[in-house]
Coordinates of C-alpha atoms in Angstrom, one line a residue:
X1 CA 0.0 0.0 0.0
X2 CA 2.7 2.3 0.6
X3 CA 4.8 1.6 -2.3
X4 CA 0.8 2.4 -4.1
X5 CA 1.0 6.3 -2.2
X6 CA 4.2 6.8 -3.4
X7 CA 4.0 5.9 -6.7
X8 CA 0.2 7.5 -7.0
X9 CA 2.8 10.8 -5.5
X10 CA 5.5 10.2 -7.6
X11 CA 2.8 10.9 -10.6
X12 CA 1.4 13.3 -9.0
X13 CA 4.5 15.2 -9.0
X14 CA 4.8 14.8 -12.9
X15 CA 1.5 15.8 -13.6
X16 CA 1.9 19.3 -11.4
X17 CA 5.5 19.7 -13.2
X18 CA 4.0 19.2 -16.4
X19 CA 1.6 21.6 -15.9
X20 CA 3.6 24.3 -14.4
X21 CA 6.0 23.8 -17.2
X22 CA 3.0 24.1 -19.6
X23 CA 2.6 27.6 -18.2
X24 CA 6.1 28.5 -18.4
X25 CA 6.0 27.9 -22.4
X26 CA 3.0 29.8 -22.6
X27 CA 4.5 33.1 -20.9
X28 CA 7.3 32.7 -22.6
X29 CA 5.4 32.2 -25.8
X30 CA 3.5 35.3 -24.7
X31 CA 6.4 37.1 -23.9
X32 CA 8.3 36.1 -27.4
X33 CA 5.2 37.4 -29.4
X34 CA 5.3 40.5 -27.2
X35 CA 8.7 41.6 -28.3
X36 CA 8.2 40.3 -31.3
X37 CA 5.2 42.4 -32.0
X38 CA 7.3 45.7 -30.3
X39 CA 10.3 45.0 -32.4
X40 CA 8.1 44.7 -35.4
X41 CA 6.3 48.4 -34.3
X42 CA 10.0 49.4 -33.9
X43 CA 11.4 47.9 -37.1
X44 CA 8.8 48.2 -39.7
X45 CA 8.7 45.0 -42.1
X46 CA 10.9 45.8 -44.9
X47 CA 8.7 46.5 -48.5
X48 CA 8.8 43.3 -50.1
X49 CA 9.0 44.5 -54.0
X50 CA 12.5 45.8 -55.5
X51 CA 10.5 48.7 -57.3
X52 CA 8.8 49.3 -53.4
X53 CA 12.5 50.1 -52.1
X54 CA 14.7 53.2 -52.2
X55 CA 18.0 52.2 -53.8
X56 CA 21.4 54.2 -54.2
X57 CA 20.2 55.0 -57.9
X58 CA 17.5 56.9 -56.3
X59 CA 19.4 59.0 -53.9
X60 CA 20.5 62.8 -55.0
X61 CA 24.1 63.8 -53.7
X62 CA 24.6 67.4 -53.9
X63 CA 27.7 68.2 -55.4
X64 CA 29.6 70.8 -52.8
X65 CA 30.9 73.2 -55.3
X66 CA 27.4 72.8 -57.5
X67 CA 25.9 73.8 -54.0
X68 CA 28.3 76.8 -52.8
X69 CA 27.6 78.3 -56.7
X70 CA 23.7 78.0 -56.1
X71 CA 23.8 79.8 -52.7
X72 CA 26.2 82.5 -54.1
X73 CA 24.6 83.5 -57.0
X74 CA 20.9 83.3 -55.1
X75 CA 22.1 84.9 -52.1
X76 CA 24.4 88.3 -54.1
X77 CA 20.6 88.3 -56.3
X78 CA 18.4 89.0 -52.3
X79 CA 21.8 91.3 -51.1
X80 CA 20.6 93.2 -54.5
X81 CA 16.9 93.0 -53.8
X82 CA 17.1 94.2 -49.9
X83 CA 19.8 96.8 -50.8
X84 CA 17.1 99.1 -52.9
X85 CA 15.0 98.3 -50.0
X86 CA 17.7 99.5 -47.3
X87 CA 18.6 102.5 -49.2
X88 CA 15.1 103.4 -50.2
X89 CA 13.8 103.4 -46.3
X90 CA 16.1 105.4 -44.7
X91 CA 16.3 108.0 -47.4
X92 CA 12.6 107.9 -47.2
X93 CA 12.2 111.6 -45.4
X94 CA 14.7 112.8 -48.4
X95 CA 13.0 111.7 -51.3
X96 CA 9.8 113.1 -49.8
X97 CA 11.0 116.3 -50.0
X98 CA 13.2 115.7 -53.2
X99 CA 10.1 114.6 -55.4
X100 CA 7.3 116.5 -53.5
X101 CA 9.0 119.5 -52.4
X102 CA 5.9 121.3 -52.2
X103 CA 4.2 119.4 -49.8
X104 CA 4.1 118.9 -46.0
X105 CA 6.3 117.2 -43.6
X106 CA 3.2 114.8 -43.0
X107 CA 2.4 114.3 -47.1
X108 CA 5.7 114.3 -48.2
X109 CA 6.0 111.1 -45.1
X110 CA 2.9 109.6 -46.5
X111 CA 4.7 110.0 -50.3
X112 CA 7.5 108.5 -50.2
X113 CA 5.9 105.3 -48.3
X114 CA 3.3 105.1 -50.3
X115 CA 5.6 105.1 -53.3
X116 CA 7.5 102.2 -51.9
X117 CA 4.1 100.8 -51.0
X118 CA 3.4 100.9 -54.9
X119 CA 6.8 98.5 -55.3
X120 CA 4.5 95.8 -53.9
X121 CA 1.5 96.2 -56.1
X122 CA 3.2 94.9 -59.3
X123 CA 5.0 92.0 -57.0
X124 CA 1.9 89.3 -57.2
X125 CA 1.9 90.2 -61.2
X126 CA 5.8 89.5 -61.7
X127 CA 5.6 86.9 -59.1
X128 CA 2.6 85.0 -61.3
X129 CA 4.2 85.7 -64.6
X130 CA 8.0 85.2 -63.9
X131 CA 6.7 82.4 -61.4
X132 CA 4.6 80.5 -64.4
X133 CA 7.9 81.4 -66.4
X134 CA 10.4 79.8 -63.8
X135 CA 8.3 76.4 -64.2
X136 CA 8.4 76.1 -67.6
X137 CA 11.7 77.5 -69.3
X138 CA 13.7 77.0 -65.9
X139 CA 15.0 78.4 -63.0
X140 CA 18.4 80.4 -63.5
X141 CA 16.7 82.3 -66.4
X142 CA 14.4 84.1 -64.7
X143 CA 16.4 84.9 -61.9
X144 CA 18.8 86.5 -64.5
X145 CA 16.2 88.8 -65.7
X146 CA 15.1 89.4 -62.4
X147 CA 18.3 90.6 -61.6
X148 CA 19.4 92.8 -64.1
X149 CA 16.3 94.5 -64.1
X150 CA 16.0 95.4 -60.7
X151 CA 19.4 96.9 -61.0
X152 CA 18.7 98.6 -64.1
X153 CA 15.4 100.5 -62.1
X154 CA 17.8 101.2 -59.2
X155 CA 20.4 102.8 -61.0
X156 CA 17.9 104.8 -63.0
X157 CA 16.0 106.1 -59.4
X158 CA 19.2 107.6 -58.9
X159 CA 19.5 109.8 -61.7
X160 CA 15.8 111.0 -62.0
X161 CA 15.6 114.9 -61.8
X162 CA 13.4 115.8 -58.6
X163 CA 10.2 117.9 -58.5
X164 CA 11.9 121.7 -58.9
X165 CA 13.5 120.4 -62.3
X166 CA 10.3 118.7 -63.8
X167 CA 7.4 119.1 -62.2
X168 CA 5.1 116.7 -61.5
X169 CA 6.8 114.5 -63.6
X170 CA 9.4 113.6 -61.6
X171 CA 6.9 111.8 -58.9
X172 CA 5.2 110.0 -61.9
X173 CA 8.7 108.1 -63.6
X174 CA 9.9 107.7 -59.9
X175 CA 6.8 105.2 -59.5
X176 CA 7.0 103.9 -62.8
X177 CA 11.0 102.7 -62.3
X178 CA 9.5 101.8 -59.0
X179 CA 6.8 99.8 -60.2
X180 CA 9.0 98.1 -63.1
X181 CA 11.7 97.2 -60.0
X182 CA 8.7 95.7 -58.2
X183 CA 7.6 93.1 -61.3
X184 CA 11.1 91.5 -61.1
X185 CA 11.4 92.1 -58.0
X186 CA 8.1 89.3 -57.7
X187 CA 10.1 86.7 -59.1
X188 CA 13.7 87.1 -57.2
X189 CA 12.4 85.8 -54.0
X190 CA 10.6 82.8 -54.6
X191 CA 12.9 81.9 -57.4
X192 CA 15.4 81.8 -55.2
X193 CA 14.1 80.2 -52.5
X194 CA 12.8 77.5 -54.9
X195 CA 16.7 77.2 -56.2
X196 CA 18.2 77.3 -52.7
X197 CA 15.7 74.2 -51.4
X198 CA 15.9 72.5 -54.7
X199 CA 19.6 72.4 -54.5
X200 CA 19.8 71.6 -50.5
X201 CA 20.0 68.3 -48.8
X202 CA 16.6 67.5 -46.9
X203 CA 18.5 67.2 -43.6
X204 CA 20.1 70.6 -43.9
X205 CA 17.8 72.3 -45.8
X206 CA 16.8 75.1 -42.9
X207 CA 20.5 75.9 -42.7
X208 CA 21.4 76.6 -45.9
X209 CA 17.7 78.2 -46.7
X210 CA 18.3 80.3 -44.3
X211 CA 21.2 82.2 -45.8
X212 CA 18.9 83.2 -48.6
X213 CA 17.4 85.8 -45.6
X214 CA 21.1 86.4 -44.3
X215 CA 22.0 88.2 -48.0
X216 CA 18.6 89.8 -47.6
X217 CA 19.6 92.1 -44.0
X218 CA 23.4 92.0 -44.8
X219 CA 22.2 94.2 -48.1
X220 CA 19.9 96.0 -45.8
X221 CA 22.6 96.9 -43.5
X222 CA 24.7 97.8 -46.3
X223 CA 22.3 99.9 -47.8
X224 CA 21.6 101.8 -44.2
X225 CA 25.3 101.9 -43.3
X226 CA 25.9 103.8 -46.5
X227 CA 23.6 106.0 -46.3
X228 CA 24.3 107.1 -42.7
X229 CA 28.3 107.3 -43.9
X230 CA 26.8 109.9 -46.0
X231 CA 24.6 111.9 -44.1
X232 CA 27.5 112.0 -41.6
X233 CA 30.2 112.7 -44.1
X234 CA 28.3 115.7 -46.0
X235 CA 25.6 118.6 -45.2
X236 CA 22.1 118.2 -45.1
X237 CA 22.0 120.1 -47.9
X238 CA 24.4 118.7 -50.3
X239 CA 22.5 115.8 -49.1
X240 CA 19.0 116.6 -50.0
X241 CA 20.7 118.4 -53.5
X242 CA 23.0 115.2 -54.5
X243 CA 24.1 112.7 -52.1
X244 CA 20.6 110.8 -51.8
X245 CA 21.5 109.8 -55.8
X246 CA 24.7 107.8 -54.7
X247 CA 23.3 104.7 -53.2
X248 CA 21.0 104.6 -55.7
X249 CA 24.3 104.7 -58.7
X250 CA 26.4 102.2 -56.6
X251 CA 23.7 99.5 -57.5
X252 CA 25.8 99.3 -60.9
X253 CA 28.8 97.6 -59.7
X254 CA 27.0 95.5 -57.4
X255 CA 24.4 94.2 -59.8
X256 CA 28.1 93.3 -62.1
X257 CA 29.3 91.5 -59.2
X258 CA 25.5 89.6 -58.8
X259 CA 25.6 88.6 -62.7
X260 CA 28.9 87.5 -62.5
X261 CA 27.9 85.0 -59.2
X262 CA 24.4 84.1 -60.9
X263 CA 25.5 83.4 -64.7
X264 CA 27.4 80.4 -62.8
X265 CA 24.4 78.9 -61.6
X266 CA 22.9 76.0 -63.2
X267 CA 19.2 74.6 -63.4
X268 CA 18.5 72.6 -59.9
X269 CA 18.6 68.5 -60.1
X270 CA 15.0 68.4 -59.3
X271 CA 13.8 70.9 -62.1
X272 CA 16.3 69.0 -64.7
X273 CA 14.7 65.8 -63.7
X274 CA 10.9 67.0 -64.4
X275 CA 12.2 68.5 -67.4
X276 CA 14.0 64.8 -68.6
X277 CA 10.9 63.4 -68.0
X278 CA 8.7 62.8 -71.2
X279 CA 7.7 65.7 -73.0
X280 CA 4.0 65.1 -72.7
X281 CA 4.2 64.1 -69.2
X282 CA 6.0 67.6 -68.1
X283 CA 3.4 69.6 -70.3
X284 CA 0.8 67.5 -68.1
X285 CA 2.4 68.5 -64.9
X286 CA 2.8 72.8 -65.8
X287 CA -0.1 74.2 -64.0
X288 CA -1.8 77.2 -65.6
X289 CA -2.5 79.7 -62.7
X290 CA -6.6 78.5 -62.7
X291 CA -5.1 75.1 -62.0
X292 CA -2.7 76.4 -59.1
X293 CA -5.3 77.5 -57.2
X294 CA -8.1 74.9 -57.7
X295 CA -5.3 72.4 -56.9
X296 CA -3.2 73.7 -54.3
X297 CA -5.4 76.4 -52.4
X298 CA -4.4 75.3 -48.7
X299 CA -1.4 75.4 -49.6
X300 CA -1.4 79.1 -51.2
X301 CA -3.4 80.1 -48.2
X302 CA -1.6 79.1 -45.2
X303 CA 1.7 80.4 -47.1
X304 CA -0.5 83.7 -47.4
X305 CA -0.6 84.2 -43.8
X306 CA 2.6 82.6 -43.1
X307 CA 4.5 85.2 -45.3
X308 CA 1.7 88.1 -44.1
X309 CA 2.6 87.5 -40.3
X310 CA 6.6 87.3 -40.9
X311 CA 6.9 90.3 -43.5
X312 CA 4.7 92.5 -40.8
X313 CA 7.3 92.3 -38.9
X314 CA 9.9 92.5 -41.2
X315 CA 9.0 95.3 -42.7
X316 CA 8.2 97.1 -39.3
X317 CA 12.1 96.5 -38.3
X318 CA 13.5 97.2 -41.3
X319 CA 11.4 100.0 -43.8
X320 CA 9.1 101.4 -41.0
X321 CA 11.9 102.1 -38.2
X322 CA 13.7 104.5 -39.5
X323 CA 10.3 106.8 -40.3
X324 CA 8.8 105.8 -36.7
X325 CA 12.3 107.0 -35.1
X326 CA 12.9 110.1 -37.0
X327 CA 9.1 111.4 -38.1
X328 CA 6.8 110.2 -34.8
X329 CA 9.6 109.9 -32.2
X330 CA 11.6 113.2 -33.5
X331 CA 15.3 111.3 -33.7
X332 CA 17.7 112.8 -35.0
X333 CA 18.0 110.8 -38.9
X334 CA 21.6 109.5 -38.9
X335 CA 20.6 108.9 -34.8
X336 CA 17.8 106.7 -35.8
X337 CA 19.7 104.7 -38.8
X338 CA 22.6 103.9 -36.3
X339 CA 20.2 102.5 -33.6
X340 CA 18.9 100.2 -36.3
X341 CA 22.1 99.1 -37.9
X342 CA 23.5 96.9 -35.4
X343 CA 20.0 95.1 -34.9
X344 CA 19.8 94.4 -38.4
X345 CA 23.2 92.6 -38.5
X346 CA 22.6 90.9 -34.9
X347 CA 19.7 89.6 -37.1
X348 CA 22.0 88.5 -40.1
X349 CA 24.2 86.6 -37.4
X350 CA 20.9 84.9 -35.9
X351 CA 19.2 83.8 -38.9
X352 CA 21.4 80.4 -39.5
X353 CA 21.1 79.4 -36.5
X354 CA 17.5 79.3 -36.5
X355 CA 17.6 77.7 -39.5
X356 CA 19.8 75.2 -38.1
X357 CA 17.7 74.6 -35.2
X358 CA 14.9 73.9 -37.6
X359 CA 16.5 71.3 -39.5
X360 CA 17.0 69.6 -36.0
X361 CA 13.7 70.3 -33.7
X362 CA 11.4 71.1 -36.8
X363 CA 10.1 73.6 -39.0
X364 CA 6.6 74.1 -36.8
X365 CA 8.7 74.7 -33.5
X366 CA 10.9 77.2 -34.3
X367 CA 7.7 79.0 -36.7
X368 CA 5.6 78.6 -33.8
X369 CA 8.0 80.9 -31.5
X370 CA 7.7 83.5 -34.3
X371 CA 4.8 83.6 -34.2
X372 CA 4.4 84.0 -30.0
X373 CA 6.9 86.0 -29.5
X374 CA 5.9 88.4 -32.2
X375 CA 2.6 88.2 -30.3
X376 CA 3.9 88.9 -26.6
X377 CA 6.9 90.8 -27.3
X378 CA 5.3 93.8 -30.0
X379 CA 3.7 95.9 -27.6
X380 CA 6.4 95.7 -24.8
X381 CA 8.8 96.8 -28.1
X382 CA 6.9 99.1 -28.5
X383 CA 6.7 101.1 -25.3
X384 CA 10.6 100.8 -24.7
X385 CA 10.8 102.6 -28.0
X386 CA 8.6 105.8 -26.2
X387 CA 11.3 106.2 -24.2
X388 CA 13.8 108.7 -25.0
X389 CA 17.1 106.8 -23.5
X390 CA 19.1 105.5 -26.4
X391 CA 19.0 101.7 -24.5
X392 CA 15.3 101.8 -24.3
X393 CA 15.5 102.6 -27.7
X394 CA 18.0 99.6 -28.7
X395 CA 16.5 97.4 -26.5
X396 CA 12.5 98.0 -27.7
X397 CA 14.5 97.3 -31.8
X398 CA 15.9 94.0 -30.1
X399 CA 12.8 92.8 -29.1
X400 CA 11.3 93.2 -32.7
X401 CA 13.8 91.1 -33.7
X402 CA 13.4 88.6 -32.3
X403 CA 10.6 87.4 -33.9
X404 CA 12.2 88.2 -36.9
X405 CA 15.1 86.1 -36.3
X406 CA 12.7 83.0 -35.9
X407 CA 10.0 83.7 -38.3
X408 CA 11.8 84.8 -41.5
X409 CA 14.4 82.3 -41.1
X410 CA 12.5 79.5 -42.1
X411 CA 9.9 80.9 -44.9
X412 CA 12.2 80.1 -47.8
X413 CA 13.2 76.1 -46.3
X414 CA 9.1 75.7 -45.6
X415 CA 7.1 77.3 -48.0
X416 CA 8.8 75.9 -51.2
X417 CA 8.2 72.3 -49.2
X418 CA 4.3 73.0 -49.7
X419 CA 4.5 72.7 -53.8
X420 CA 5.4 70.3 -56.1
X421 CA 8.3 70.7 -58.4
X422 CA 6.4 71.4 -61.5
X423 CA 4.2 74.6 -59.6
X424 CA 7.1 75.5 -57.4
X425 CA 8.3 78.4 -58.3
X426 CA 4.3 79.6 -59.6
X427 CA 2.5 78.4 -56.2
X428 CA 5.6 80.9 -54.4
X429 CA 5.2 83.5 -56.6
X430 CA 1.9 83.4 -56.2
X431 CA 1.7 83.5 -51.9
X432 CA 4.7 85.0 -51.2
X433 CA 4.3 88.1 -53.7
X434 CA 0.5 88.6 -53.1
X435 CA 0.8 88.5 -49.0
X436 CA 3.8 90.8 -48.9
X437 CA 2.0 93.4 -51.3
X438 CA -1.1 93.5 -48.8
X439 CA 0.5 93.1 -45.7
X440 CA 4.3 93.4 -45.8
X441 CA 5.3 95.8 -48.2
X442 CA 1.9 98.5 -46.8
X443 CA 3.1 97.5 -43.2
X444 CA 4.9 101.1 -43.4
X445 CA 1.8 103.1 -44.5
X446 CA -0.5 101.4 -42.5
X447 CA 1.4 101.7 -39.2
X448 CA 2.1 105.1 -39.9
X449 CA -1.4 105.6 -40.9
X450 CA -2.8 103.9 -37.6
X451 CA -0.5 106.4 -35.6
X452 CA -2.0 109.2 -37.9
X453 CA -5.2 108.8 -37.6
X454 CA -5.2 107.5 -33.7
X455 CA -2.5 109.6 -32.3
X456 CA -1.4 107.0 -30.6
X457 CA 2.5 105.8 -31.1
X458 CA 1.7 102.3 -29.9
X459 CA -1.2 101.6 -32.8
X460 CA 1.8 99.6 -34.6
X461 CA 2.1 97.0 -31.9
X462 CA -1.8 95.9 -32.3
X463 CA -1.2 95.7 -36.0
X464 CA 1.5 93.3 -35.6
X465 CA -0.2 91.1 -32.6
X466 CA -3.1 90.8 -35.1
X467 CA -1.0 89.5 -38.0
X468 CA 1.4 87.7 -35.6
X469 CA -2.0 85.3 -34.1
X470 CA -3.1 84.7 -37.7
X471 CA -0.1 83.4 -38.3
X472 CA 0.2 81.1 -34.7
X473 CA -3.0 79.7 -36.0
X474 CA -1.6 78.5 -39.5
X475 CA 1.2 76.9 -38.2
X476 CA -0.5 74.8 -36.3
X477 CA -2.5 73.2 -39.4
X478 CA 1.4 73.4 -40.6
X479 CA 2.2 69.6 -41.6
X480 CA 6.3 69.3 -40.8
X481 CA 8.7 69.0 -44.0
X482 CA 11.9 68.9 -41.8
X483 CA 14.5 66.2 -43.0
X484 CA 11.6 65.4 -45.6
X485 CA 12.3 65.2 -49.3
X486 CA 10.5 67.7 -51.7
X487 CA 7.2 67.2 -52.5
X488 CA 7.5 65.1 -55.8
X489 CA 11.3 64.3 -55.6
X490 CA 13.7 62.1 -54.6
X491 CA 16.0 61.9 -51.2
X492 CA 19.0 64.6 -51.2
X493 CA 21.5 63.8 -49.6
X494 CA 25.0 65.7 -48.5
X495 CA 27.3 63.1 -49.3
X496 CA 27.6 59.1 -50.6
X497 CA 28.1 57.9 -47.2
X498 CA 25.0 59.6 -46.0
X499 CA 23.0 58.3 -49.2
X500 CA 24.2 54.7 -48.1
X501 CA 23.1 55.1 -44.1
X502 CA 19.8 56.0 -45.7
X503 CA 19.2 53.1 -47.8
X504 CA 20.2 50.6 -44.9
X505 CA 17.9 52.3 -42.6
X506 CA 14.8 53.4 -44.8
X507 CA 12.7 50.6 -42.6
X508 CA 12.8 52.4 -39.8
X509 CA 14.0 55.7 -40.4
X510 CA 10.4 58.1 -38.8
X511 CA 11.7 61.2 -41.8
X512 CA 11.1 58.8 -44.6
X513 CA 7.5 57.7 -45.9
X514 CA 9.2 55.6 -48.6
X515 CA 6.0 54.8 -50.2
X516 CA 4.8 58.2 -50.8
X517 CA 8.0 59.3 -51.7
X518 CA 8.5 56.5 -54.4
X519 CA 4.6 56.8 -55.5
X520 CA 4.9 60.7 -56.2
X521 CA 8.5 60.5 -57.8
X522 CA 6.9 58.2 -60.2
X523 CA 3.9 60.1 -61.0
X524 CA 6.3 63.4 -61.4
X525 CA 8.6 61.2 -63.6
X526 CA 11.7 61.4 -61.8
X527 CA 11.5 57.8 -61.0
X528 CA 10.7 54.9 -63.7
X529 CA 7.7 52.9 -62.8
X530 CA 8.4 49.3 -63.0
X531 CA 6.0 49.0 -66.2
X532 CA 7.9 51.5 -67.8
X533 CA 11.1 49.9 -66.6
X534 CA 9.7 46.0 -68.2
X535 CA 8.7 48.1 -71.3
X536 CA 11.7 49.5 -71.7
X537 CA 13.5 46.3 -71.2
X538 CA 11.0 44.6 -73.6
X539 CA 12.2 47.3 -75.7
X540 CA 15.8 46.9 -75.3
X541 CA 15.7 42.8 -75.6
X542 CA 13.8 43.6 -78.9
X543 CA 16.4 45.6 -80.2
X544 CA 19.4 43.4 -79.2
X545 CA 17.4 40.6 -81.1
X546 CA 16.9 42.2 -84.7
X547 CA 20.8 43.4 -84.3
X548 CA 21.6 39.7 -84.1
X549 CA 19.3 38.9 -86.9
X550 CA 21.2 41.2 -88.9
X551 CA 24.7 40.3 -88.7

């Protein structure tokens, strides 16, 4: 009996260690399928298909000295664009009383912004024409023509005879050069910007953007440092008789050394690819301006605001100070242009930076601060600048741009990222030219206006807060473009090595949505679909076969 007990235990045993050993394959079972199904959330299964995969074929490597050329001859071509603007705002006063001598302090004010106001009328025309233009026929042409014709109107500004020698003529051809330098003015920007991102590798692409806008305030500051050299160096008569004419003449030998950078510059990879696709398939692909809009109207809006809020204030730091300081505050004129000047280079060192940090933290991010610190920081700008200390002073231009240095910093990397390559260069033509005529470009008159008609010196700052919430709300419906390829292109990369990491790592790399990528490349035609790849091949076997038949 008790040999019975302990073999009826003995089984016993078994049975419960079979059981518990049961359980401890399930768990582990559970536990393998559990990391199993984390690794596979982590590590994406790889796409199956050869055509479904990125390959080194597909990869774009920026050639360095292709690259340096690009940002050169874009960057001398918004030096050129911002200089007229530098020059023109701070001799704003003196062409007032140059070409409306007649007039009062107040009208002659209201004149000469107004005037540069009219600049940005015929902006959205050039910027839809030479835009349309810079799709079809290419890039580096239009920016040519942009150039040389911008520098032609400059040069000619400067040798205009004023009201006393001609009459009311002399107001009439100054905003006829004006409005001639705004219409190719309308395609500089967004051409280059288009060029700039074209050319730039997607995980770098804020940084070198962003030097685009560092061209734009170095001319600026150029432009305001020579003009306070002069008002410094000679009379304020000889000044208001001749010297306002030499910035204007001195846009010669610039524009020379702009042409010379620019003729070097070739078509981007991305343009060159659309263009080698079929014939028929790139004529399907150029949008009329009907079709731009119908297709791509989110798009044109939220670049709209996007440029609206940034070139508010902008244009307040850069074209509206030096009036604000001199005409409402009573500054001294030379005073006011040296306060500005060292903000405006401060802001030139800034800019890459914030580009930078945009390639790393995102696009929206760094926007979004723009945006909230133009909000939060306009009217405390603002009321420093009431204050008659020259530190107050500096410190209420600081605070303006700051902003600046994260808003306008990143327009040129994002806003060419919202368009395909075949409606690039239209869809920024389009945004960018139409927003800055109605809000950037009349920021000066209307500010000055507000304070006009309100007597109040801080009506600017509610202008700005307005502009600066529209454009906190766009960038949140802002999708992120950061390390992203264009829209309708390939992967650019900096170098070989970098195009090889990102092959090996397309599976899990969270920047890459290779199936988008691939599906839009092919419908753009810069990559072969694999019918058209068989066909061709069908093709090719076909023609090997009747050579063979021949011999």
């Amino acid at each position: 009996m008790a040999e019975d007990d302990k073999i009826s235990a003995a089984a016993s045993g078994q049975h419960e260690q079979k059981q518990r050993d049961r359980q401890t394959t399930k768990q582990l079972k559970k536990q393998q399928a559990a990391e199993k199904r984390k690794a596979r959330k982590q590590n994406p299964r790889p796409h199956r298909g050869w055509s479904e995969r990125l390959h080194l074929t597909d990869i774009n490597v920026v050639d360095r000295s292709t690259l340096k050329r690009a940002i050169a001859g874009t960057v001398v071509g918004n030096f050129m664009e911002w200089y007229d603007v530098g020059v023109y705002g701070y001799l704003a006063v003196t062409i007032g009383r140059v070409f409306l001598s007649d007039a009062s302090d107040a009208v002659q004010r209201l004149f000469s912004l107004g005037v540069f106001a009219v600049t940005f009328v015929a902006r959205p025309l050039g910027g839809v024409v030479l835009g349309q233009l810079g799709d079809k026929i290419g890039r580096q042409r239009i920016l040519a023509f942009t150039l040389l014709s911008m520098s032609a109107a400059t040069l000619l500004i400067g040798l205009l005879p004023g009201y006393a020698a001609v009459g009311p003529l002399a107001p009439i051809l100054l905003i006829l050069l004006k409005l001639i330098q705004g219409f190719s003015t309308g395609g500089e920007y967004a051409g280059a910007s288009t060029m700039v991102t074209e050319y730039s590798p997607d995980r770098h692409r804020g940084f070198f953007a962003s030097l685009l806008d560092v061209g734009s305030y170095l001319g600026y500051a150029f432009g305001a440092a020579l003009v306070s050299l002069l008002e410094f160096s000679i009379s304020p008569e000889a000044m208001l008789a001749w010297g306002w004419r030499i910035p204007f003449i001195i846009a010669l030998p610039l524009a020379a050394i702009a042409v010379y950078f620019r003729a070097k510059v070739q078509d981007t990879p991305a343009f060159r690819q659309a263009q080698d696709a079929s014939a028929e398939k790139t004529k399907s692909q150029h949008k009329s301006l009907l079709d731009l809009i119908r297709g791509y109207w989110r798009e044109l809006l939220m670049a709209f605001i996007l440029v609206a809020a940034a070139n508010t204030l902008s244009y307040t730091l850069t074209a509206y100070m030096p009036t604000y300081l001199s005409g409402t505050l009573h500054y001294n004129t030379a005073q006011a242009n040296l306060l500005s000047l060292p903000v405006l280079l401060m802001v030139a060192c800034c800019i890459p930076i914030t580009g930078a940090l945009s390639d790393r933290f995102g696009r929206k991010k760094v926007l979004f601060m723009g945006a909230f610190t133009g909000l939060c920081l306009s009217l405390p700008a603002f009321r420093l600048l009431e204050h008659e200390t020259t530190g107050a002073v500096f410190g209420g231009l600081v605070l303006l741009a700051i902003p600046v240095i994260f808003f306008v910093a990143n327009l040129a990397s994002t806003l060419p990222a919202l368009f395909p390559t075949a409606s690039r260069y239209g869809g920024m033509g389009l945004s960018y030219n139409l927003a800055v005529a109605v809000f950037g470009g009349t920021a000066p008159v209307i500010m000055e206006g507000l304070v006009t008609a309100t007597g109040k010196s801080l009506a600017p700052a509610y202008w700005i807060m307005f502009t600066s919430t529209c454009g906190l709300i766009t960038v949140l419906f802002l999708a992120e473009t950061a390390r992203r390829p264009m829209p309708g292109t390939l992967p650019t990369v900096l170098n070989r090595q970098e195009a090889r990491d990102l092959v090996a790592t397309q599976d899990r790399n969270p920047d890459l949505d290779v199936k988008t990528i691939i599906k839009d490349a092919e419908e753009s035609g810069v990559r072969k679909t694999p019918k058209k790849l068989a066909a061709e091949m069908m093709k090719k076997l076909g023609s090997n076969k009747s050579t063979r038949g021949t011999k």
